[in-house]
Structures are given as C-alpha cells and as structure tokens.
Amino acid sequence: MPIASRDFRELRLDRISRDFGQTHALRDITLTVGRGEFIALLGPSGCGKSTALNCIAGLLQLSDGAIWLDDTRIDELGPEARGFGMVFQNYALFPHMTVRRNIGFGLTTQRRGKAEIARRVDEALGVVRLDPHADKLPGQLSGGQQQRVAIARAIVVGPPLMLMDEPLSNLDAKLRLEMRAEVRRIHAMLGCSTVYVTHDQEEALSLADRILVLIDGQARQLGTPEELYSHPATPAVAEFMGYRNLLDSAAAPVDGGVVISIAGARLQGTAQGTHGTIDGPAVVAIRPEDLVPTPDGPIAATVEIAEYHGRDFYAVLRGDDGSALFCRSPVPVRAGDALRLAARPDRVLVYAAPTP
Amino acid sequence: MSSSTLSLRRRLRERGLDGVTLLVIPGVVFVLALFIYPFLYGLVLSFVPKQGGALANYATFFTDPFLYDTIWTTLLIAIPVTILNVVVSIPVALRVRLMRRQRLLTTILVIPITLGTVMVAEGLLTYLGPRGWLNRVLLEFGLADSPVRLIHNYWGVMLSLVITGFPFTFLLTLSYVTGIDPSLEQAGAMLGARARTRFNRILLPLLLPGLTITLALAFVQAFSVFPSAILLGAPSGPTRVISIAAYTAAFEQFDYSMASAIAMIMAGMQVLIVVALLAMRGLFFRGPASTGKG
C-alpha cells in the first residue's frame, strides 16, 4: 500500500459538548471510532453534525468533554497538530495553486524532499484518477474533479482519520452516485477510519459501517445501517429514516404484539423499545413502501395526489378519519381512487408516546 | 422602413445599448468639463512658458535643485507612509475579520477620513505641540527631559498622513481579507500548516493583487500631500513637497505656466509608480479567492 495509514486502535469522543453563546449546538456526544471503520454522522441541517466534525478536526474548541486517540488526549491540540485529513463541503482548494501543488501542500508542510513529494502526489493523482489534470488550477476543473482533488489532498499525507463534511452535497445527482462509489473505493483501498457527515440517509446507509443519528445536538441512535433502517429507536429517528407515516394512536397489547388503530382501522403492529409491549398512547411509524394497496386491507383511504415515479406510484391519501397517509403503489393509482391498504405487523412500528 | 429601424434598435439592445445608456451622458459631460478639459488646458499651458521655448519650464524644473529636490522630498514622505499604512493594515484587518463588533471599530477608524486632512492637522498641531497633551504627559512622567519635537518637521507630516491614510488602507485591506474564504485557512491548518505558513502560502498570495491596488491608491494620496505638509511640516525645508512647489509657482510667483508644468511632472510621477505597481500585479494570481460552489 503506497499511501499507508498510521496505526491507531480507536478514536474516542467522551461526552463532548459545544455551545455557541446560549445555544447548545452539541450535547454529550459519546462515540468510539474503530480502526478502519466508516462512521456516518446523520441528521437534519442544524443538528450539530458539522459542529461535531469540526470539534474532532480541532477547528472548534470543545465546551466540555474530551477526545482521545488511544491513550492520548487530543482535544487541546490545534488542527495542525492532530494530523487528520479533512474534505470540506466547498472543497476549499487553494485557488492560486495547481492541482499538483494543492495535493502536495500537506507534504511540503512536513518538509518532505522534492522527489518524495513528486512521487506521492503522482500516486494520489492516480488514486483519484486525475493524472491528466495535474497542472491545471482548481478553477479550471468541474465540481466532481475539484472534489477528487480535495480527497487526494487529504489522503496524500496518509492521515489515520479522514473527516468528510457533506462532500457530495454540491454535486448533481448522477455525479453524486459516482463519487459515492469513489469514496467507498478509496476508503476500502486505504483502510483509514472515516467520519462522514451527511444529511442524506441514503448516502449514510450505503457508505457507513455504523451511523450516529444526531437531532438537536443530541445523539439519538447509534447502529448499523440495517438496525437504523428496520428499527429506529424513536419516532424522530424513524421520521428521518424515511418513515413518512407517523400517526398518533392508542395501543393495546395482544398476543404477539400490539393492536393500534389508525385512520379508523385496527391494525396489528410491533412494539418498539425495551418494554416489549405498549398499553396506552402511542406513535405509529410505517414506511410508504410498507403500506401496500390490498383489496381486503383494513384501512380505507382516498387518493388525493398521485405521483408517477417510474417503477411505482407515490400517493398521498386521506383516511376515513381525515388523517394523511403516504404509500407506494406498484399498480397505477389516480387522484380520487378509493383504496384499501394493509401493512405487515412487523413493518408497523409502535412507540410509546413520549410523556409530556 | 419601420422594420429596419426596429432591427437597428434590437441590434443595439443586444450590444447592451438602449434608452438607459443615455444616462451616461451627464457623467461623461461632468468628466470632460471638470477633469479632461482642465487637464488638457494645464498640459498645453505648461508648454507655453513666460519666456523660452516650449520645454523651458521642464528644463528649469530639472536643472534647479530647489525644484527637482521636491520629488525626492515627496517620495521620502510618501513611500514610507504608504508602506507603513499597508503593512500595519494587514494584521489589523486579519484580526478585525474575526471580531463580532466589527462595525463599531470600523466606524471609529473611518472618522479621520470624514474629518479631512486640515482638521486632523490642526488637531495634531495642538496635541503634539510643545504644550500639548502628549508632551505634558511625557514630561510629567519623566519620560522626556524636554518637549519632544513632533511638529513643524518630517514627523509631523508623517504622523498626520498615517492618521488620515491608515483608515483608508485598512478599509480596503479589510475588504480584500474578508473576501478570502475562511475554509482555505482551515484546510491549510488541517494539512499541518502553522499560522505563519498559512499566512505566507495561502493568505498573502491571495491578498497580493488587492494589496497592490491599495498601495497604488494610498501612494497617490500621500504623494499629493499638501495641507499637512504646510501646517505640520517645515514647508520651506524638509517637507517642501512637490505640491508646495506648484503652489508657490502659481500663487506667489504668479507663473501659472510653471505651476502647470510642476503639476504635470507630479502627475507623471504618480502614473509611473501606479503603472509599475499594476504591472507587478500582473505577475500574481488574480482569480477568485475561493473555489467550488459552496
């Protein structure tokens, strides 16, 4: 491996917090990033995920807590002393330097020899497949190429940890898919740990080994993509993970689960959380694709808006009791159609309503 | 017939010429009447001396040390002041960029510009004078044995040019500094560059084009110093700047032709230095100080 990562076992965030004046941007985040692991910090905008990344980078001071790299406490060190690689949302390429000089910047600050810099820059250019553009200025490159320069510039020094701040959010849809694969490929190739900030759940699911969901500056759930997708810990996380149908209801325990009533129909669901069952006020979460049009389904609803999405239809419906429902339908639906909907009990997630 | 006039109008509009373009006329008239015409008038006048051939005024200027020395006197004041103002502006602007109450500080710094050079010179005359506050404090605390001479010499002019010139260079520099994307410095830090390296290799190269413009403008301002050279300086000796020579020729010797010639030489010097600075600027990177779409 030409660009070798330095060895470390784990990066530990120990109850880190960051305040901006009166607002708590980040509260008590604890996370351990193992060697070679790909962690995504996922959350809506303003949730504190970029703040968390900047704290790890050293660009922001902590208000409380500590950051450890194995047995070394690093949260007192400046960013230049930590030696992490960072890819910025706006790329932050030096506009007055050629691609080659941009990529070599980190090596020149380490006072490496000319020959070594040239060799390692060439390797990095090869990794991101930018060899023909080595002598251009960043302004002459497309967005995707600039992003690859930014990645090359960060990996060329062989950082033990890569920090990425929404690196793909400025790219168009097609390029984003390409670059996502590229990020995955480079991560696998270098084997360095990565902390990746994104607001796009699809991006997090497809890239990360583990995902930390942040909402309002607090950690809401840490888990593998499968865990988050199938078993979000709270209704708020569920909403963010694509459970479009979030309905207030009342739950009663039955054999093998709970029974809830939504949109005027009774439905069997699965209680979430540690209690195993729920008796009383509840919140029900169902993905649009799990709410399937079925001729004898328990829920009756009328289609209000139908969107054609290529492989299926996305419909906004109104239940008998007036509640809004969202479903995906493989069969064509049109506004005004009356549908009956059903959902598998294991795909109907029931949460105890938060006590006020 | 009407179709051809229509197409003419359309063709003009495609080149950006339409009814709104006419609004440029008052501006053009103004510039022609108040700048171009007096300049050309002065230029012609300078070649019609009281006696001798067309170049007699210029010959006199460059043979009489009392006259041509004013160029060096002026440069000796203008160049150090310009460099000092710009060099001090950079760290101040870098610091102010990070401040929350930027506007308050900026307002305080701008006040000297609005007061004008005469007012500042008058104020300094009293403040720095032998019985002024500065000398009283120095004497009271035993920091000086006798009043420090800061007026009616080189330093008086220098100080007044710093006070009136600094806000100007500072504001320009601040606008250039804030135009640099802060994430570039952060990227430098993430790549192991300490503050000094970040300044030398990232900030300074991106600032240089703007700083050259600032230098050029500040120099022109300092080179045409007049009120403070008279009020605070020694106008017959060390601060006999070129504008004083022009003034003497025009209003003491009533030789408008000679005064015009001196004014032309002054303008020539300024153009020379500004052109030299702008030519240097061509060597620097001049693109935007940020990349990406962020």
XYZ file of C-alpha atoms in Angstrom:
650
model
C 0.000 0.000 0.000
C 1.759 3.182 -1.152
C -0.235 5.611 0.950
C -0.063 3.947 4.315
C -2.201 4.924 7.248
C -0.566 5.343 10.596
C -1.672 2.886 13.182
C -4.166 3.647 15.911
C -6.781 1.475 17.548
C -9.597 3.853 18.247
C -10.756 7.453 18.440
C -12.971 8.130 21.435
C -15.327 11.056 21.870
C -16.049 11.244 25.576
C -19.215 13.228 26.303
C -18.216 16.142 24.090
C -20.326 19.302 24.068
C -20.138 22.588 22.268
C -22.120 25.733 22.990
C -22.466 28.840 20.866
C -23.466 31.523 23.347
C -26.741 30.335 24.826
C -27.418 27.579 22.304
C -26.184 24.051 22.824
C -25.043 23.015 19.376
C -23.790 19.667 20.617
C -24.547 17.908 23.883
C -22.806 14.939 25.483
C -21.817 13.033 22.379
C -20.027 9.778 23.086
C -18.692 7.705 20.216
C -15.866 5.273 19.577
C -14.473 5.037 16.068
C -12.505 1.859 15.484
C -9.558 1.496 13.115
C -10.706 1.312 9.518
C -14.306 1.978 10.450
C -16.612 4.177 8.377
C -18.923 6.197 10.616
C -21.625 8.483 9.287
C -22.967 11.380 11.340
C -26.501 11.727 10.059
C -29.054 14.373 10.857
C -31.147 17.224 9.506
C -29.469 20.565 8.870
C -28.652 22.430 12.056
C -28.478 19.231 14.114
C -24.852 19.781 15.110
C -23.215 17.176 12.896
C -20.809 19.629 11.264
C -20.053 21.080 14.686
C -19.136 17.591 15.866
C -16.835 17.104 12.879
C -15.139 20.472 13.413
C -14.599 19.553 17.059
C -12.881 16.305 16.040
C -10.826 18.249 13.491
C -9.762 20.827 16.068
C -11.285 23.713 14.135
C -13.688 24.261 17.045
C -12.870 24.083 20.752
C -14.938 21.833 22.975
C -17.116 23.396 25.643
C -16.984 20.179 27.629
C -15.769 16.602 27.337
C -12.624 15.082 25.866
C -11.354 13.462 22.688
C -8.900 10.577 22.909
C -6.791 8.913 20.255
C -5.938 5.660 22.013
C -4.306 6.919 25.253
C -3.523 10.425 24.037
C -5.881 13.257 24.798
C -6.049 15.378 21.665
C -8.814 17.925 22.232
C -6.291 20.507 23.458
C -4.237 20.231 20.286
C -4.676 22.566 17.333
C -5.845 21.186 13.988
C -2.316 21.287 12.544
C -1.041 19.030 15.317
C -3.728 16.346 15.014
C -2.812 15.149 11.565
C -6.321 14.252 10.442
C -7.400 14.622 6.842
C -10.432 16.741 6.053
C -12.594 17.180 2.982
C -14.682 20.349 3.123
C -18.180 20.825 1.777
C -16.985 23.596 -0.557
C -13.724 21.694 -1.286
C -11.587 24.637 -0.001
C -8.953 24.114 -2.682
C -6.234 26.760 -2.796
C -7.295 28.712 -5.893
C -3.815 30.037 -6.666
C -2.109 26.638 -6.723
C -2.171 23.985 -9.420
C -3.773 20.629 -8.691
C -0.294 19.192 -8.105
C 0.672 21.932 -5.614
C -2.690 21.649 -3.864
C -2.202 17.934 -3.340
C 1.430 18.381 -2.319
C 0.651 21.092 0.254
C 0.410 18.742 3.229
C 3.713 17.096 2.279
C 5.561 20.405 1.963
C 4.438 21.449 5.442
C 6.013 18.189 6.632
C 9.221 19.314 4.856
C 9.458 16.192 2.700
C 12.014 16.042 -0.082
C 11.117 17.160 -3.574
C 11.429 13.705 -5.083
C 9.266 12.111 -2.403
C 6.597 14.799 -2.778
C 6.513 14.334 -6.541
C 6.232 10.555 -6.199
C 3.482 10.611 -3.577
C 1.496 13.318 -5.386
C 1.633 11.186 -8.515
C 0.314 8.216 -6.557
C -2.523 10.274 -5.089
C -3.372 11.638 -8.541
C -3.578 8.035 -9.712
C -5.834 7.024 -6.821
C -8.384 9.731 -7.686
C -7.765 9.289 -11.448
C -6.817 12.897 -12.139
C -3.405 12.415 -13.779
C -4.219 14.453 -16.926
C -5.271 17.492 -14.881
C -2.214 17.769 -12.630
C -1.117 21.192 -13.858
C -4.492 22.905 -14.006
C -5.790 25.427 -11.495
C -8.833 24.390 -9.437
C -10.974 26.970 -11.235
C -10.483 25.066 -14.484
C -11.931 21.823 -13.081
C -15.509 20.602 -12.807
C -17.168 20.145 -9.417
C -16.532 16.397 -9.359
C -12.889 16.849 -10.295
C -12.433 19.508 -7.621
C -13.924 17.119 -5.109
C -11.429 14.447 -6.110
C -8.550 16.922 -5.746
C -9.832 17.685 -2.242
C -9.875 13.973 -1.420
C -6.394 13.432 -2.885
C -5.035 16.409 -0.937
C -6.372 14.918 2.288
C -5.235 11.315 1.730
C -1.748 12.037 0.378
C -0.296 12.604 3.851
C -1.706 9.263 4.987
C -3.936 10.533 7.797
C -5.103 7.974 10.348
C -8.566 9.503 10.214
C -10.474 11.145 7.383
C -13.155 13.726 8.150
C -15.675 14.483 5.431
C -18.186 17.317 5.718
C -21.059 16.690 3.299
C -18.542 16.226 0.493
C -21.095 15.305 -2.141
C -23.831 17.823 -1.413
C -22.672 20.294 -4.073
C -22.689 17.730 -6.888
C -25.526 16.871 -9.235
C -27.433 13.610 -8.756
C -25.510 11.484 -11.256
C -22.098 12.688 -10.124
C -23.091 12.173 -6.515
C -23.703 8.464 -7.148
C -20.360 8.169 -8.947
C -18.457 9.983 -6.213
C -20.201 7.941 -3.531
C -18.786 4.795 -5.095
C -15.428 6.563 -5.364
C -15.431 7.461 -1.659
C -16.248 3.852 -0.800
C -13.490 2.545 -3.101
C -10.842 4.888 -1.684
C -11.853 4.100 1.881
C -11.576 0.369 1.221
C -8.241 0.849 -0.537
C -6.576 2.967 2.165
C -8.149 1.372 5.183
C -8.161 4.597 7.171
C -11.001 5.415 9.522
C -13.578 7.852 8.227
C -16.105 10.115 9.891
C -18.564 11.273 7.288
C -21.157 13.986 7.838
C -24.314 13.904 5.751
C -27.991 14.824 5.832
C -28.783 12.231 3.157
C -29.949 8.989 4.786
C -29.417 7.058 1.560
C -25.776 8.185 1.454
C -25.268 7.197 5.082
C -26.932 3.803 4.615
C -24.888 2.950 1.548
C -21.482 4.092 2.831
C -21.267 3.639 6.566
C -20.416 0.706 8.795
C -22.222 2.459 11.605
C -24.427 5.531 11.694
C -24.858 8.043 14.510
C -28.114 9.959 14.202
C -27.950 13.470 15.640
C -31.049 15.564 16.189
C -30.988 18.923 18.002
C -27.366 18.425 19.011
C -28.027 15.131 20.766
C -27.165 11.575 19.779
C -30.450 9.770 19.166
C -29.271 6.409 17.885
C -26.056 4.626 17.011
C -26.239 1.483 14.945
C -25.576 -0.344 11.722
C -27.475 0.755 8.621
C -29.754 -2.309 8.938
C -30.614 -1.506 12.562
C -31.415 2.082 11.761
C -33.417 1.218 8.713
C -35.524 -1.503 10.323
C -35.608 -0.465 13.954
C -35.251 3.262 14.504
C -35.111 3.960 18.231
C -37.578 6.839 18.385
C -40.305 8.338 16.204
C -37.959 11.279 15.453
C -35.272 8.945 14.120
C -37.934 6.957 12.268
C -39.172 10.106 10.563
C -35.646 10.923 9.481
C -35.051 7.379 8.219
C -37.979 7.619 5.823
C -40.955 6.512 7.909
C -43.236 9.043 6.278
C -46.377 7.843 8.060
C -46.180 8.961 11.683
C -49.543 8.774 13.384
C -50.753 9.271 16.924
C -52.741 6.339 18.169
C -53.643 4.247 21.188
C -52.101 0.819 21.617
C -53.353 -2.273 23.408
C -51.286 -5.416 23.952
C -52.352 -8.612 22.166
C -50.743 -11.962 21.603
C -47.526 -11.445 19.642
C -47.597 -7.646 19.549
C -49.899 -4.685 19.968
C -53.049 -3.549 18.287
C -53.358 0.042 17.269
C -55.964 1.997 15.382
C -55.029 4.364 12.618
C -57.180 6.098 10.047
C -60.232 4.464 11.558
C -58.922 0.907 11.196
C -57.458 -1.577 13.625
C -54.046 -2.921 12.754
C -51.535 -5.232 14.379
C -48.044 -3.826 14.936
C -44.761 -4.473 16.706
C -43.895 -2.632 19.886
C -40.503 -0.917 19.796
C -38.287 -0.207 22.743
C -37.268 -2.301 25.709
C -40.682 -2.868 27.223
C -41.849 -5.382 24.631
C -45.389 -4.157 24.725
C -47.272 -0.892 24.989
C -50.575 -0.116 26.623
C -51.835 3.434 26.083
C -50.973 6.447 23.897
C -48.617 5.537 21.092
C -46.968 6.780 17.901
C -47.139 4.525 14.862
C -44.459 4.626 12.138
C -44.881 2.986 8.728
C -42.802 3.443 5.563
C -44.751 4.396 2.433
C -43.487 1.212 0.737
C -44.810 -0.944 3.599
C -48.322 0.432 3.260
C -49.469 -1.791 0.391
C -52.711 -1.446 -1.558
C -54.562 -4.717 -0.933
C -58.197 -5.495 -1.977
C -59.211 -6.618 1.533
C -56.872 -4.363 3.514
C -58.163 -2.928 6.809
C -57.508 0.752 6.039
C -59.817 2.623 3.710
C -58.443 5.777 2.129
C -58.921 8.077 -0.850
C -56.063 9.120 -3.114
C -55.509 12.902 -3.074
C -52.275 13.210 -5.024
C -50.626 10.552 -7.173
C -47.061 10.958 -8.482
C -45.559 8.700 -11.124
C -42.083 7.609 -10.016
C -41.159 5.295 -12.865
C -41.261 1.900 -11.200
C -44.167 2.757 -8.928
C -46.597 5.440 -7.886
C -46.273 7.589 -4.796
C -49.646 8.525 -3.383
C -50.845 10.938 -0.717
C -54.114 9.628 0.711
C -56.747 10.769 3.167
C -58.013 8.166 5.645
C -61.630 7.830 6.732
C -60.918 9.836 9.873
C -59.153 12.589 7.918
C -55.568 11.597 8.683
C -52.975 11.899 5.902
C -51.316 8.695 4.678
C -48.455 8.089 2.261
C -47.986 4.938 0.238
C -46.112 3.497 -2.698
C -48.217 1.554 -5.156
C -46.916 -0.783 -7.852
C -50.276 -0.537 -9.637
C -51.362 2.737 -11.225
C -53.440 4.974 -8.953
C -55.134 8.276 -9.712
C -56.437 11.127 -7.625
C -59.908 10.285 -6.360
C -59.399 6.498 -6.301
C -60.627 4.711 -3.205
C -58.019 2.232 -1.954
C -57.755 -0.336 0.799
C -54.341 -0.597 2.406
C -52.615 -3.215 4.517
C -49.273 -3.473 6.327
C -47.345 -6.447 7.700
C -47.356 -6.441 11.535
C -43.548 -6.491 11.677
C -43.394 -3.395 9.464
C -45.758 -1.391 11.667
C -43.546 0.125 14.356
C -45.307 1.208 17.513
C -43.650 3.542 20.024
C -44.950 4.575 23.409
C -45.986 8.225 23.063
C -43.412 10.487 24.736
C -44.716 11.572 28.131
C -45.037 15.331 28.222
C -38.711 51.218 -43.337
C -40.076 50.685 -39.844
C -38.800 47.106 -39.821
C -35.238 48.258 -40.473
C -35.340 50.815 -37.603
C -36.746 48.100 -35.351
C -33.939 45.746 -36.211
C -31.366 48.506 -35.601
C -32.831 49.110 -32.172
C -32.765 45.373 -31.477
C -29.179 45.072 -32.637
C -28.176 47.954 -30.354
C -30.009 46.365 -27.453
C -28.158 43.119 -27.959
C -24.937 45.061 -27.515
C -26.296 46.451 -24.247
C -27.269 49.838 -25.678
C -30.796 51.095 -25.024
C -32.561 54.115 -23.555
C -30.873 53.604 -20.176
C -27.488 54.063 -21.844
C -28.329 57.758 -22.260
C -27.992 58.178 -18.508
C -24.227 58.005 -19.009
C -24.282 61.444 -20.722
C -24.290 63.637 -17.567
C -21.347 61.639 -16.235
C -19.386 61.983 -19.458
C -20.074 65.728 -19.611
C -19.005 66.089 -16.000
C -15.731 64.216 -16.533
C -14.981 66.104 -19.764
C -15.718 69.528 -18.280
C -14.137 69.130 -14.873
C -11.329 66.659 -15.449
C -10.274 66.143 -19.069
C -10.574 69.800 -20.137
C -8.654 71.293 -17.161
C -6.030 68.585 -17.531
C -5.503 69.270 -21.226
C -5.602 73.024 -20.538
C -2.885 72.626 -17.926
C -0.857 70.387 -20.223
C -0.958 72.965 -23.025
C -0.309 75.793 -20.596
C 2.818 74.059 -19.322
C 4.304 74.230 -22.817
C 3.701 77.983 -23.128
C 6.196 79.399 -20.607
C 6.677 83.057 -19.749
C 9.984 83.000 -21.576
C 11.893 80.479 -23.677
C 10.869 77.516 -25.800
C 8.086 75.038 -25.261
C 10.149 72.900 -22.864
C 11.632 75.809 -20.885
C 9.537 75.106 -17.769
C 10.584 71.472 -17.683
C 14.214 72.422 -18.293
C 14.066 74.855 -15.377
C 12.493 72.279 -13.078
C 15.060 69.593 -13.756
C 18.066 71.922 -13.506
C 17.104 73.788 -10.343
C 17.766 71.589 -7.271
C 15.350 73.736 -5.243
C 12.658 72.439 -7.601
C 13.697 68.916 -8.549
C 14.603 68.028 -4.970
C 10.901 68.310 -4.104
C 10.394 64.997 -5.918
C 12.739 63.215 -3.514
C 11.308 65.062 -0.532
C 7.828 63.935 -1.510
C 8.901 60.359 -2.202
C 10.737 60.267 1.117
C 7.452 61.017 2.867
C 5.003 59.205 0.602
C 6.765 55.843 0.208
C 7.420 55.081 3.917
C 3.918 56.253 4.884
C 2.292 54.126 2.191
C 4.245 51.010 3.084
C 3.719 51.531 6.808
C -0.027 52.006 6.393
C -0.461 48.935 4.211
C 1.803 46.684 6.276
C 0.056 47.642 9.524
C -3.364 47.251 7.899
C -2.804 43.551 7.167
C -2.549 42.178 10.734
C -5.241 44.583 11.958
C -7.596 43.516 9.169
C -6.865 39.837 9.836
C -7.796 40.323 13.467
C -10.835 42.542 12.858
C -12.201 39.974 10.396
C -12.821 37.639 13.343
C -14.461 40.260 15.552
C -18.135 40.413 16.350
C -18.438 44.194 16.741
C -16.637 44.946 13.512
C -18.882 47.826 12.587
C -18.169 49.856 15.719
C -14.422 49.616 15.259
C -14.696 50.338 11.567
C -16.744 53.444 12.314
C -14.144 54.707 14.788
C -11.383 54.140 12.264
C -13.262 55.864 9.484
C -13.790 59.092 11.415
C -10.360 60.570 10.443
C -11.316 60.213 6.769
C -14.526 62.167 7.258
C -12.796 64.907 9.251
C -10.487 65.794 6.409
C -6.758 66.464 6.433
C -6.934 70.100 7.571
C -8.940 69.306 10.677
C -6.626 66.451 11.610
C -3.585 68.645 11.020
C -4.996 71.410 13.237
C -5.784 68.918 15.960
C -2.332 67.376 15.841
C -0.748 70.818 15.908
C -2.206 71.384 19.359
C -1.947 67.819 20.623
C 1.664 67.217 19.598
C 2.852 70.762 20.230
C 5.362 71.719 22.961
C 2.466 72.491 25.321
C 0.207 69.745 24.013
C -1.132 66.788 25.926
C 1.445 64.360 24.636
C 4.452 66.388 25.754
C 2.846 67.310 29.069
C 2.327 63.616 29.855
C 5.855 62.720 28.742
C 7.367 65.462 30.899
C 5.120 64.743 33.874
C 6.142 61.091 33.987
C 9.774 61.888 33.339
C 9.818 60.046 30.040
C 11.387 63.049 28.352
C 13.607 65.853 29.652
C 12.459 68.463 27.191
C 9.397 68.603 24.908
C 9.693 66.165 22.026
C 9.554 67.945 18.671
C 6.885 66.296 16.594
C 5.532 69.254 14.653
C 6.972 71.560 12.057
C 9.197 68.757 10.837
C 9.153 65.481 8.903
C 7.497 63.501 11.699
C 4.518 65.814 11.973
C 3.649 65.274 8.316
C 4.347 61.572 8.633
C 2.006 61.209 11.636
C -0.808 63.131 10.029
C -0.531 61.019 6.884
C -0.681 57.863 8.979
C -3.795 59.081 10.765
C -5.640 60.100 7.612
C -4.194 57.364 5.389
C -4.444 54.329 7.647
C -8.264 54.107 7.778
C -8.284 54.194 4.012
C -5.761 51.374 3.548
C -7.340 49.463 6.417
C -10.822 49.522 4.911
C -9.526 48.418 1.521
C -7.402 45.673 3.071
C -10.299 44.516 5.245
C -12.486 44.091 2.186
C -9.798 42.011 0.490
C -9.174 39.930 3.604
C -12.846 39.163 4.161
C -13.083 38.138 0.522
C -10.901 35.122 1.245
C -12.877 32.014 2.102
C -12.038 31.149 5.754
C -12.185 27.448 4.931
C -8.956 27.861 2.925
C -7.087 28.668 6.122
C -8.812 25.798 7.887
C -7.793 23.479 5.073
C -4.214 24.695 5.481
C -4.350 24.006 9.205
C -5.729 20.509 8.626
C -2.747 19.870 6.358
C -0.318 20.733 9.121
C 0.436 24.365 8.269
C 1.067 26.652 11.239
C -0.235 30.229 11.322
C 2.894 31.706 9.705
C 2.904 29.166 6.866
C -0.813 29.658 6.332
C -0.246 33.393 6.005
C 2.769 33.126 3.712
C 1.448 30.428 1.428
C -2.316 30.899 1.392
C -3.418 34.346 2.583
C -0.591 36.518 1.246
C -0.612 35.196 -2.344
C -4.380 35.701 -2.473
C -4.101 39.179 -0.941
C -1.245 40.480 -3.120
C -3.350 41.695 -6.063
C -5.598 43.647 -3.696
C -2.659 44.942 -1.681
C -1.034 46.285 -4.840
C -4.170 48.271 -5.645
C -4.215 49.512 -2.054
C -0.548 50.509 -2.305
C -1.180 52.389 -5.554
C -4.161 54.319 -4.183
C -2.503 55.061 -0.840
C 0.637 56.235 -2.611
C -1.233 58.644 -4.853
C -2.967 60.049 -1.786
C 0.285 60.504 0.120
C 2.192 61.854 -2.872
C -0.250 64.734 -3.294
C 0.072 65.729 0.375
C -0.407 69.487 0.798
C -2.285 70.818 3.854
C -0.419 68.812 6.474
C 2.948 69.481 4.801
C 2.292 73.180 5.306
C 0.537 73.108 8.667
C 2.518 70.378 10.411
C 5.725 70.312 8.425
C 8.576 72.612 7.586
C 7.303 73.851 4.210
C 10.480 75.721 3.374
C 12.781 72.806 4.155
C 12.436 69.094 4.890
C 8.781 68.880 3.905
C 8.855 71.134 0.878
C 6.858 68.645 -1.162
C 6.151 68.953 -4.860
C 2.632 70.297 -4.362
C 4.095 73.191 -2.363
C 6.428 73.955 -5.254
C 3.437 74.087 -7.589
C 1.540 76.290 -5.153
C 4.491 78.691 -4.819
C 4.842 78.952 -8.573
C 1.162 79.659 -9.087
C 0.243 81.926 -6.197
C 3.491 83.547 -5.102
C 5.286 83.929 -8.425
C 2.046 84.040 -10.468
C 3.668 81.781 -13.071
C 0.711 79.546 -13.971
C 2.654 78.013 -16.796
C 5.415 76.832 -14.447
C 2.813 75.633 -11.924
C 1.141 73.618 -14.656
C 4.458 72.069 -15.603
C 5.084 71.043 -11.995
C 1.584 69.600 -11.764
C 2.261 67.600 -14.926
C 5.534 66.286 -13.501
C 3.669 65.330 -10.329
C 1.015 63.502 -12.309
C 3.726 61.805 -14.352
C 5.449 60.522 -11.208
C 2.175 59.147 -9.854
C 1.292 57.458 -13.119
C 4.786 55.975 -13.298
C 4.556 54.381 -9.855
C 0.948 53.230 -10.275
C 1.743 51.650 -13.641
C 4.782 49.924 -12.149
C 2.646 48.541 -9.310
C -0.103 47.378 -11.631
C 2.442 45.706 -13.892
C 3.712 43.805 -10.843
C 0.147 42.841 -10.102
C 0.009 41.073 -13.450
C 2.520 38.581 -12.083
C 0.216 37.430 -9.266
C -2.723 35.047 -9.255
C -5.848 37.084 -9.892
C -8.717 34.617 -9.850
C -11.394 34.461 -7.185
C -10.180 33.850 -3.658
C -12.413 30.798 -3.289
C -13.337 27.757 -5.295
C -16.300 25.452 -5.512
C -19.920 26.321 -5.342
C -20.242 26.337 -1.537
